[in-house]
Coordinates of C-alpha atoms in Angstrom, one line a residue:
M6 CA -18.3 27.3 -2.2
T7 CA -21.4 25.6 -0.9
I8 CA -20.9 22.7 1.6
K9 CA -23.2 20.0 0.3
E10 CA -22.3 17.2 2.6
E11 CA -20.6 16.8 6.0
I12 CA -18.7 13.7 7.0
K13 CA -17.4 12.7 10.5
G14 CA -14.2 10.7 9.9
V15 CA -12.7 8.0 12.0
G16 CA -9.0 7.6 13.0
Y17 CA -6.4 5.1 12.0
E18 CA -7.2 2.6 14.7
K19 CA -10.8 2.2 13.4
L20 CA -10.1 2.1 9.7
P21 CA -10.9 -1.1 7.7
A22 CA -8.1 -3.6 7.3
V23 CA -8.0 -3.0 3.5
G24 CA -8.6 0.3 1.8
L25 CA -9.5 1.2 -1.8
L26 CA -7.6 3.7 -3.8
A27 CA -9.3 5.2 -6.8
P28 CA -7.2 5.7 -10.0
K29 CA -6.9 9.4 -9.8
M30 CA -5.7 9.2 -6.2
M31 CA -3.1 6.6 -7.2
D32 CA -1.8 9.1 -9.9
F33 CA -1.7 11.8 -7.2
I34 CA 0.2 9.7 -4.7
L35 CA 2.8 8.5 -7.3
S36 CA 3.4 12.2 -8.2
M37 CA 3.6 13.5 -4.6
K38 CA 7.4 13.1 -4.0
E39 CA 8.3 14.8 -7.2
L40 CA 5.8 17.6 -6.3
G41 CA 7.5 18.1 -2.9
F42 CA 5.0 16.5 -0.6
S43 CA 6.2 14.8 2.6
I44 CA 5.2 11.4 3.9
N45 CA 2.8 13.2 6.3
A46 CA 0.7 14.3 3.4
I47 CA 0.6 10.8 1.8
R48 CA -0.6 9.4 5.1
I49 CA -3.4 11.9 5.4
V50 CA -4.6 11.0 1.8
L51 CA -4.5 7.2 2.6
I52 CA -6.4 7.7 5.8
L53 CA -9.0 9.9 4.1
S54 CA -9.4 7.3 1.3
A55 CA -9.9 4.5 3.8
N56 CA -12.6 6.6 5.4
M57 CA -14.5 6.7 2.1
K58 CA -14.7 2.9 1.6
E59 CA -18.5 2.8 2.3
K60 CA -19.1 5.4 -0.3
Q61 CA -16.7 3.9 -2.7
M62 CA -18.6 0.5 -2.5
L63 CA -21.7 2.2 -3.9
F64 CA -19.8 2.5 -7.2
R65 CA -19.0 -1.3 -7.2
G66 CA -22.5 -2.7 -7.2
K67 CA -24.8 -3.8 -10.0
N68 CA -26.2 -0.3 -10.2
K69 CA -22.8 1.5 -10.2
D70 CA -23.5 3.3 -13.4
I71 CA -26.8 4.7 -12.0
Q72 CA -25.0 5.8 -8.8
L73 CA -22.3 7.5 -10.8
D74 CA -24.8 9.4 -12.9
L75 CA -26.7 10.4 -9.8
F76 CA -23.4 11.7 -8.3
D77 CA -22.5 13.6 -11.4
N78 CA -25.9 15.2 -11.7
E79 CA -25.8 16.3 -8.1
W80 CA -22.2 17.3 -7.7
M81 CA -20.5 17.9 -11.1
D82 CA -22.6 20.5 -12.9
V83 CA -19.9 22.9 -14.0
D84 CA -22.2 24.9 -16.3
N85 CA -23.9 26.8 -13.4
N86 CA -22.5 29.2 -10.9
K87 CA -22.5 26.8 -7.9
A88 CA -19.4 25.2 -6.6
Y89 CA -20.0 22.3 -4.2
S90 CA -17.7 20.9 -1.5
V91 CA -17.7 18.3 1.3
Q92 CA -16.6 19.0 4.8
L93 CA -14.7 16.4 6.8
N94 CA -14.5 16.5 10.5
F95 CA -11.5 14.9 12.3
K96 CA -9.3 15.1 15.4
F97 CA -5.6 15.4 15.0
K98 CA -5.0 12.1 16.7
D99 CA -7.0 10.4 13.9
F100 CA -4.0 10.9 11.6
L101 CA -1.4 9.5 14.0
P102 CA -0.6 5.9 15.2
K103 CA -1.9 5.0 18.7
G104 CA 0.0 6.8 21.4
S105 CA 1.5 9.5 19.3
K106 CA 0.9 13.1 20.0
N107 CA 3.1 14.6 17.4
Y108 CA 0.3 16.8 16.0
S109 CA 2.8 19.1 14.2
L110 CA 3.3 16.3 11.6
V111 CA -0.4 16.3 10.8
R112 CA -0.4 20.1 10.5
K113 CA 2.6 19.9 8.2
G114 CA 0.8 17.4 5.9
L115 CA -2.4 19.5 5.9
D116 CA -0.5 22.7 5.0
E117 CA 1.1 20.9 2.1
L118 CA -2.2 19.5 0.8
Q119 CA -3.7 23.0 1.0
E120 CA -0.7 24.8 -0.7
K121 CA 0.4 22.5 -3.5
N122 CA -1.7 22.2 -6.7
F123 CA -2.3 19.1 -8.8
L124 CA -4.1 18.8 -12.2
L125 CA -7.2 16.7 -12.2
E126 CA -9.0 15.8 -15.5
F127 CA -12.5 14.4 -15.9
P128 CA -14.6 13.5 -18.9
K129 CA -18.0 15.2 -19.2
K130 CA -20.6 13.7 -21.6
E131 CA -22.8 16.2 -23.3
E132 CA -26.4 15.7 -24.4
N133 CA -25.3 15.3 -28.1
G134 CA -23.0 12.4 -27.0
R135 CA -19.8 14.4 -27.3
V136 CA -17.3 14.0 -24.5
R137 CA -15.3 17.0 -23.4
K138 CA -12.5 17.2 -20.9
I139 CA -12.9 19.2 -17.6
Q140 CA -9.6 20.1 -16.0
L141 CA -9.1 21.4 -12.5
K142 CA -5.8 22.6 -11.1
S143 CA -6.2 23.0 -7.4
A144 CA -4.9 21.9 -4.0
F145 CA -6.4 18.7 -2.5
I146 CA -7.7 20.6 0.5
S147 CA -9.4 23.9 -0.2
S148 CA -9.2 25.1 3.4
Y149 CA -9.2 23.7 7.0
I150 CA -10.3 25.2 10.2
M151 CA -8.8 24.3 13.6
E152 CA -10.9 24.4 16.7
E153 CA -9.0 24.3 20.0
G154 CA -9.9 21.1 21.8
N155 CA -12.1 19.9 19.0
G156 CA -9.8 19.0 16.1
F157 CA -10.3 20.5 12.7
K158 CA -12.6 20.6 9.7
M159 CA -11.3 20.4 6.2
I160 CA -13.1 21.4 3.0
I161 CA -12.6 19.4 -0.2
N162 CA -14.1 20.5 -3.5
N163 CA -16.5 18.3 -5.6
F164 CA -13.8 17.3 -8.1
W165 CA -11.4 16.0 -5.4
Y166 CA -14.4 14.3 -3.7
K167 CA -15.1 12.4 -6.9
A168 CA -11.5 11.5 -7.3
L169 CA -11.6 10.0 -3.8
I170 CA -14.7 7.8 -4.2
D171 CA -15.0 7.0 -8.0
V172 CA -13.8 3.4 -8.1
S173 CA -16.4 2.5 -10.8
N174 CA -13.9 1.4 -13.4
S175 CA -11.0 0.2 -11.3
F176 CA -9.2 0.6 -8.0
N177 CA -6.2 -0.7 -6.1
T178 CA -6.3 -2.1 -2.6
Y179 CA -3.9 -1.3 0.1
M180 CA -3.4 -2.8 3.6
K181 CA -3.9 -0.5 6.6
P182 CA -0.4 -1.3 8.2
I183 CA 1.5 0.2 5.3
I184 CA 0.3 3.7 6.3
F185 CA 2.6 4.0 9.3
N186 CA 5.0 1.1 8.9
L187 CA 6.6 1.9 5.6
S188 CA 9.1 4.6 4.8
Y189 CA 8.3 7.1 2.1
N190 CA 10.2 5.2 -0.7
S191 CA 8.6 1.9 0.3
V192 CA 5.1 3.4 0.2
L193 CA 5.8 4.7 -3.3
F194 CA 7.3 1.3 -4.3
Y195 CA 4.2 -0.5 -2.9
M196 CA 1.8 1.7 -4.8
Y197 CA 3.8 1.5 -8.0
L198 CA 3.8 -2.3 -7.8
K199 CA 0.0 -2.2 -7.3
T200 CA -0.3 -0.5 -10.7
L201 CA 1.7 -3.1 -12.7
P202 CA -0.1 -5.1 -15.5
F203 CA -0.2 -8.8 -15.9
I204 CA 2.8 -10.1 -17.8
K205 CA 3.8 -12.8 -20.2
G206 CA 6.8 -13.1 -22.5
K207 CA 10.2 -14.6 -22.7
E208 CA 11.8 -11.5 -21.2
Y209 CA 10.2 -12.4 -17.8
E210 CA 10.6 -16.2 -17.9
E211 CA 14.0 -16.5 -16.4
L212 CA 13.2 -14.2 -13.4
R213 CA 9.8 -15.9 -12.8
T214 CA 11.5 -19.3 -12.8
E215 CA 14.0 -18.1 -10.3
L216 CA 11.2 -16.8 -8.1
G217 CA 9.5 -20.2 -8.2
N218 CA 6.3 -18.9 -9.8
A219 CA 6.7 -19.6 -13.5
L220 CA 3.2 -20.9 -13.8
T221 CA 1.4 -18.5 -11.5
P222 CA -0.3 -15.4 -13.1
A223 CA 2.0 -12.5 -12.2
K224 CA 2.4 -8.8 -12.7
G225 CA 5.5 -6.9 -13.6
T226 CA 7.3 -4.5 -15.8
R227 CA 10.6 -3.6 -17.4
I228 CA 11.7 0.0 -16.7
K229 CA 14.7 2.0 -17.5
K230 CA 17.1 2.1 -14.6
E231 CA 17.4 5.9 -14.6
N232 CA 13.6 6.3 -14.6
F233 CA 13.2 3.9 -11.7
V234 CA 15.8 5.7 -9.6
K235 CA 14.3 9.1 -10.5
M236 CA 10.9 7.9 -9.2
F237 CA 12.3 7.9 -5.6
G238 CA 14.2 11.2 -5.9
A239 CA 17.6 9.3 -5.9
D240 CA 20.6 9.7 -8.2
Y241 CA 22.3 6.3 -7.9
I242 CA 24.3 5.1 -10.9
Y243 CA 25.9 1.8 -9.9
N244 CA 23.9 -1.3 -9.7
S245 CA 25.3 -2.2 -6.3
D246 CA 24.0 1.1 -4.9
I247 CA 20.6 0.7 -6.5
K248 CA 20.3 -2.8 -5.0
R249 CA 21.7 -2.1 -1.5
K250 CA 20.4 1.4 -0.9
L251 CA 17.1 1.4 -2.8
I252 CA 15.5 -1.9 -3.9
E253 CA 16.6 -4.3 -1.1
P254 CA 15.5 -2.0 1.8
M255 CA 12.1 -1.5 0.1
I256 CA 11.5 -5.2 -0.5
S257 CA 12.6 -5.9 3.1
E258 CA 10.0 -3.4 4.4
L259 CA 7.3 -4.8 2.2
N260 CA 8.0 -8.3 3.5
Q261 CA 7.3 -7.1 7.0
V262 CA 3.9 -5.5 6.6
A263 CA 2.6 -5.6 3.1
D264 CA 0.4 -8.0 1.1
L265 CA 2.9 -8.3 -1.8
S266 CA 6.6 -8.6 -2.5
S267 CA 8.7 -8.3 -5.6
G268 CA 11.6 -10.0 -7.3
Y269 CA 13.9 -8.0 -9.6
R270 CA 16.8 -8.2 -12.0
I271 CA 19.0 -5.5 -13.3
D272 CA 20.4 -6.0 -16.8
D273 CA 22.4 -3.2 -18.4
D274 CA 20.1 -0.2 -18.2
I275 CA 16.8 -2.1 -17.5
I276 CA 15.3 -3.2 -14.2
T277 CA 12.8 -6.1 -14.5
L278 CA 10.2 -6.3 -11.7
V279 CA 7.9 -9.2 -11.0
T280 CA 5.4 -9.0 -8.2
Y281 CA 2.8 -11.4 -6.8
D282 CA -0.3 -10.1 -5.0
M283 CA -1.5 -13.3 -3.4
T284 CA -3.1 -12.2 -0.1
S285 CA -5.0 -8.9 -0.3
N286 CA -8.3 -10.3 -1.8
A287 CA -8.2 -13.1 0.8
V288 CA -7.7 -10.6 3.6
E289 CA -10.4 -8.3 2.3
N290 CA -12.9 -11.2 2.1
N291 CA -12.0 -12.5 5.5
L292 CA -10.6 -15.7 4.1
I293 CA -7.3 -15.2 6.0
N294 CA -6.2 -12.8 8.6
V295 CA -3.4 -10.2 8.5
E296 CA -0.9 -12.4 10.4
E297 CA -1.4 -15.2 7.9
A298 CA -0.9 -12.7 5.0
K299 CA 2.4 -11.6 6.5
I300 CA 3.7 -15.1 6.9
K301 CA 2.6 -15.9 3.3
S302 CA 4.5 -12.9 2.0
A303 CA 7.6 -13.8 4.0
L304 CA 7.6 -17.5 2.8
N305 CA 7.0 -16.4 -0.8
Y306 CA 10.1 -14.1 -0.6
K307 CA 12.3 -16.8 1.0
L308 CA 11.2 -19.5 -1.5
K309 CA 12.2 -17.1 -4.3
N310 CA 15.5 -16.0 -2.9
C311 CA 16.9 -18.6 -0.5
G312 CA 16.8 -21.8 -2.6
L313 CA 14.1 -23.5 -0.5
D314 CA 12.0 -26.5 -1.6
K315 CA 8.5 -27.2 -0.3
S316 CA 9.6 -29.2 2.8
Q317 CA 12.0 -26.4 3.8
A318 CA 9.2 -23.9 3.4
M319 CA 7.1 -26.0 5.7
Y320 CA 10.0 -26.0 8.2
L321 CA 10.0 -22.2 8.2
L322 CA 6.2 -22.1 8.4
E323 CA 6.4 -24.0 11.7
I324 CA 8.9 -21.6 13.1
Y325 CA 6.6 -18.6 12.3
L326 CA 3.6 -20.4 13.8
K327 CA 5.5 -21.3 17.0
Y328 CA 7.2 -17.9 17.6
T329 CA 4.8 -15.5 15.7
Y330 CA 5.7 -13.4 12.8
K331 CA 6.7 -10.4 14.9
V332 CA 9.2 -12.3 17.0
V333 CA 10.7 -14.0 13.9
F334 CA 11.0 -10.8 12.0
K335 CA 12.8 -9.0 14.8
A336 CA 15.1 -12.0 15.3
T337 CA 16.2 -12.4 11.7
E338 CA 15.8 -9.2 9.8
R339 CA 19.0 -7.9 8.1
K340 CA 21.2 -10.5 9.9
S341 CA 24.5 -10.8 7.9
I342 CA 24.9 -14.4 9.0
L343 CA 22.0 -15.4 6.7
R344 CA 23.4 -13.7 3.6
G345 CA 24.2 -16.1 0.8
L346 CA 22.9 -19.2 2.6
K347 CA 20.6 -21.5 0.8
G348 CA 18.3 -24.4 1.4
Q349 CA 18.5 -26.3 4.7
I350 CA 21.6 -24.5 5.8
Y351 CA 19.6 -21.3 5.6
C352 CA 16.7 -22.9 7.6
D353 CA 19.0 -24.1 10.3
A354 CA 20.8 -20.7 10.7
F355 CA 17.3 -19.1 10.7
L356 CA 16.1 -21.2 13.6
Q357 CA 19.3 -20.6 15.6
L358 CA 18.8 -16.8 15.3
V359 CA 15.2 -17.1 16.5
D360 CA 16.0 -19.3 19.4
A361 CA 18.9 -17.1 20.5
Y362 CA 16.6 -14.0 20.3
V363 CA 13.9 -15.6 22.3
R364 CA 16.3 -16.6 25.1
K365 CA 18.0 -13.2 25.1
E366 CA 14.8 -11.2 25.3
R367 CA 13.2 -13.7 27.7
I368 CA 10.1 -14.0 25.6
N369 CA 7.4 -16.3 26.9
I370 CA 6.0 -17.9 23.8
N371 CA 2.9 -19.1 25.7
E372 CA 2.0 -15.5 26.3
V373 CA 2.6 -14.1 22.9
G374 CA 1.9 -17.1 20.7
Y375 CA -1.0 -17.6 18.3
Q376 CA -4.2 -19.2 19.7
N377 CA -5.3 -20.6 16.4
I378 CA -2.2 -22.3 15.0
N379 CA -4.0 -25.3 13.4
E380 CA -6.4 -23.0 11.5
M381 CA -3.6 -20.7 10.4
R382 CA -1.5 -23.7 9.3
S383 CA -4.4 -25.1 7.3
N384 CA -5.1 -21.7 5.6
I385 CA -1.5 -21.0 4.7
R386 CA -1.0 -24.5 3.3
K387 CA -4.3 -24.5 1.4
G388 CA -3.9 -21.0 0.0
Y389 CA -0.2 -21.0 -0.9
I390 CA 2.2 -23.9 -0.1
D391 CA 0.0 -26.6 -1.4
K392 CA -0.7 -24.9 -4.7

């Protein structure tokens, strides 16, 4: 296999705030749990994909078709005896959060990506206009070489390289914090929600009205309960278990770090999901920052589930702006005292929890607070509350 290109990668800390995931890589990720991959392998794939953003953007410009043809002509000629590959150079710490030295997790993920096969399929257009399918069943990583003190080099074949960077027809965005701040199930749920189509129809109206977004374009699906549970390798039967052990914990995690959340309803053997992706494009285009995106997501969830009106949402917004998202989340997450409360009663109990937490932990808000509160307030109101 001929190494046609060499790329020096960057670690998690230097990745762009928003990554792009090509369609074939999304298919791969959604299949990984069923195929026996660990969360370590998924994190490697996501970090690699984020490293490819500059190359991916070549396939999003006005001349994207020309760029794709050039790539195929250079890399994808399967009718000769040459097999091309790309070499990526990394350090083990590049695949870990700051401060971690658990390199064994990276090696575990690399081993899985070298040992487990996945079927890739590409169309190839012939000179007579006929399109034939090219299939490749191979591991994501062909091989990797470890150099003591210098990290490692991994080899990826031309088909997987194209799978990583070909966003010419479509792609999904993902926020950098989800890589290390979501559990395995929550990463899969996040990615699954990203693939859902825009929805309309009476079967969604009641849930969308409950969520407070009946007039906003939304995405969603209706999926058989057994298929949804199977997606996460679980075997829950009772609705109470599906809610308490699967859906609610995943939604809770998404509300902490992700750019979207989801409402749901379980009726008989069908789960209805409705999700709103309101912040990722704004973050990507530097219209809002990540902290604003987190607060928006949290307010969206509480408006849907806690019976709040607009003035009460403003009340909670001021709490987040005063104490910061991180402090408020730690003070209120999974507190049983909030369960079942609605409207202003919820807001008052919410504030009491935050105040008590700040006093207990002796947090100096002047030291940890936001420096641009007025700007953040304006952005959040303009982009969400005032819609």
